[in-house]
């Protein structure tokens, strides 16, 4: 019985086209994130800064709960504004330990 092994990939630096594609993807992501923030600001009558990282703004779940209630009132009975700093710190530690 002969074992089969994956062939190792040769590391190569990115070409100019790859770098351009990466830059275009990053720009599209920023535009999509900005559009999402503009939508949330309009729907929820809020003022999230357009340059704010959306992931951070959504991290405690309060904004999403408010969005759900705006779209379908009464779905979430109680939306807290609790300080969940310890949970955010725990998430950061998990993220750091996972790579």
Short mmCIF file of C-alpha atoms in Angstrom, two decimals:
data_model
loop_
_atom_site.label_atom_id
_atom_site.label_comp_id
_atom_site.label_asym_id
_atom_site.label_seq_id
_atom_site.Cartn_x
_atom_site.Cartn_y
_atom_site.Cartn_z
CA UNK A 1 0.00 0.00 0.00
CA UNK A 2 1.46 3.30 -1.06
CA UNK A 3 0.71 6.43 0.99
CA UNK A 4 -0.17 9.58 -0.86
CA UNK A 5 0.97 12.95 0.36
CA UNK A 6 -0.07 16.41 -0.69
CA UNK A 7 2.57 18.16 -2.68
CA UNK A 8 4.05 21.10 -0.80
CA UNK A 9 3.20 24.50 -2.14
CA UNK A 10 6.01 26.78 -3.07
CA UNK A 11 5.74 30.12 -1.35
CA UNK A 12 5.72 33.03 -3.74
CA UNK A 13 5.34 36.72 -3.32
CA UNK A 14 2.20 38.35 -4.62
CA UNK A 15 2.26 39.77 -8.08
CA UNK A 16 1.17 43.30 -8.89
CA UNK A 17 -2.21 41.96 -10.08
CA UNK A 18 -2.72 40.08 -6.79
CA UNK A 19 -1.87 43.18 -4.77
CA UNK A 20 -4.27 45.26 -6.87
CA UNK A 21 -7.03 42.68 -6.38
CA UNK A 22 -6.45 42.70 -2.60
CA UNK A 23 -6.62 46.50 -2.57
CA UNK A 24 -9.86 46.45 -4.58
CA UNK A 25 -11.39 43.89 -2.19
CA UNK A 26 -10.45 46.03 0.82
CA UNK A 27 -11.97 49.12 -0.79
CA UNK A 28 -15.18 47.23 -1.62
CA UNK A 29 -15.36 46.00 1.98
CA UNK A 30 -15.00 49.57 3.27
CA UNK A 31 -17.74 50.76 0.90
CA UNK A 32 -20.06 47.92 1.98
CA UNK A 33 -19.35 48.63 5.65
CA UNK A 34 -20.07 52.34 5.16
CA UNK A 35 -23.35 51.53 3.35
CA UNK A 36 -24.37 49.26 6.23
CA UNK A 37 -23.62 52.01 8.78
CA UNK A 38 -25.60 54.55 6.73
CA UNK A 39 -28.53 52.11 6.63
CA UNK A 40 -28.39 51.49 10.38
CA UNK A 41 -28.13 55.23 11.08
CA UNK A 42 -31.22 55.86 8.93
CA UNK A 43 -33.35 52.98 10.23
CA UNK A 44 -32.42 53.37 13.90
CA UNK A 45 -32.10 57.17 13.81
CA UNK A 46 -28.58 56.91 15.23
CA UNK A 47 -25.26 58.54 14.53
CA UNK A 48 -22.69 55.78 14.25
CA UNK A 49 -19.56 57.40 12.78
CA UNK A 50 -19.08 56.33 9.15
CA UNK A 51 -15.46 55.43 9.83
CA UNK A 52 -16.32 53.29 12.88
CA UNK A 53 -15.45 49.59 12.64
CA UNK A 54 -18.85 47.93 12.19
CA UNK A 55 -17.72 44.76 13.95
CA UNK A 56 -17.06 46.77 17.12
CA UNK A 57 -20.42 48.56 16.90
CA UNK A 58 -22.22 45.20 16.63
CA UNK A 59 -20.14 43.36 19.23
CA UNK A 60 -22.48 43.67 22.23
CA UNK A 61 -25.65 42.79 20.28
CA UNK A 62 -27.64 45.83 21.45
CA UNK A 63 -27.65 47.47 18.02
CA UNK A 64 -28.84 44.26 16.36
CA UNK A 65 -31.61 43.82 18.95
CA UNK A 66 -32.74 47.39 18.30
CA UNK A 67 -32.74 46.70 14.55
CA UNK A 68 -34.86 43.57 15.02
CA UNK A 69 -37.34 45.52 17.13
CA UNK A 70 -37.45 48.33 14.57
CA UNK A 71 -38.22 45.89 11.77
CA UNK A 72 -40.67 43.81 13.83
CA UNK A 73 -41.73 45.70 16.98
CA UNK A 74 -41.95 43.73 20.20
CA UNK A 75 -39.84 40.80 18.99
CA UNK A 76 -37.26 41.31 21.73
CA UNK A 77 -39.00 42.32 24.92
CA UNK A 78 -36.06 43.86 26.74
CA UNK A 79 -32.96 45.29 25.13
CA UNK A 80 -30.26 45.98 27.68
CA UNK A 81 -27.63 48.66 27.62
CA UNK A 82 -25.46 46.73 30.07
CA UNK A 83 -21.73 47.21 30.21
CA UNK A 84 -20.46 43.96 28.75
CA UNK A 85 -16.79 44.94 28.79
CA UNK A 86 -15.76 41.71 30.47
CA UNK A 87 -17.36 39.68 27.66
CA UNK A 88 -15.61 41.78 25.01
CA UNK A 89 -12.28 41.27 26.80
CA UNK A 90 -12.92 37.53 26.97
CA UNK A 91 -13.70 37.47 23.21
CA UNK A 92 -10.45 39.32 22.51
CA UNK A 93 -8.49 36.81 24.58
CA UNK A 94 -10.11 33.93 22.73
CA UNK A 95 -9.36 35.59 19.40
CA UNK A 96 -5.74 36.12 20.43
CA UNK A 97 -5.32 32.53 21.57
CA UNK A 98 -6.91 31.21 18.36
CA UNK A 99 -4.61 33.19 16.15
#
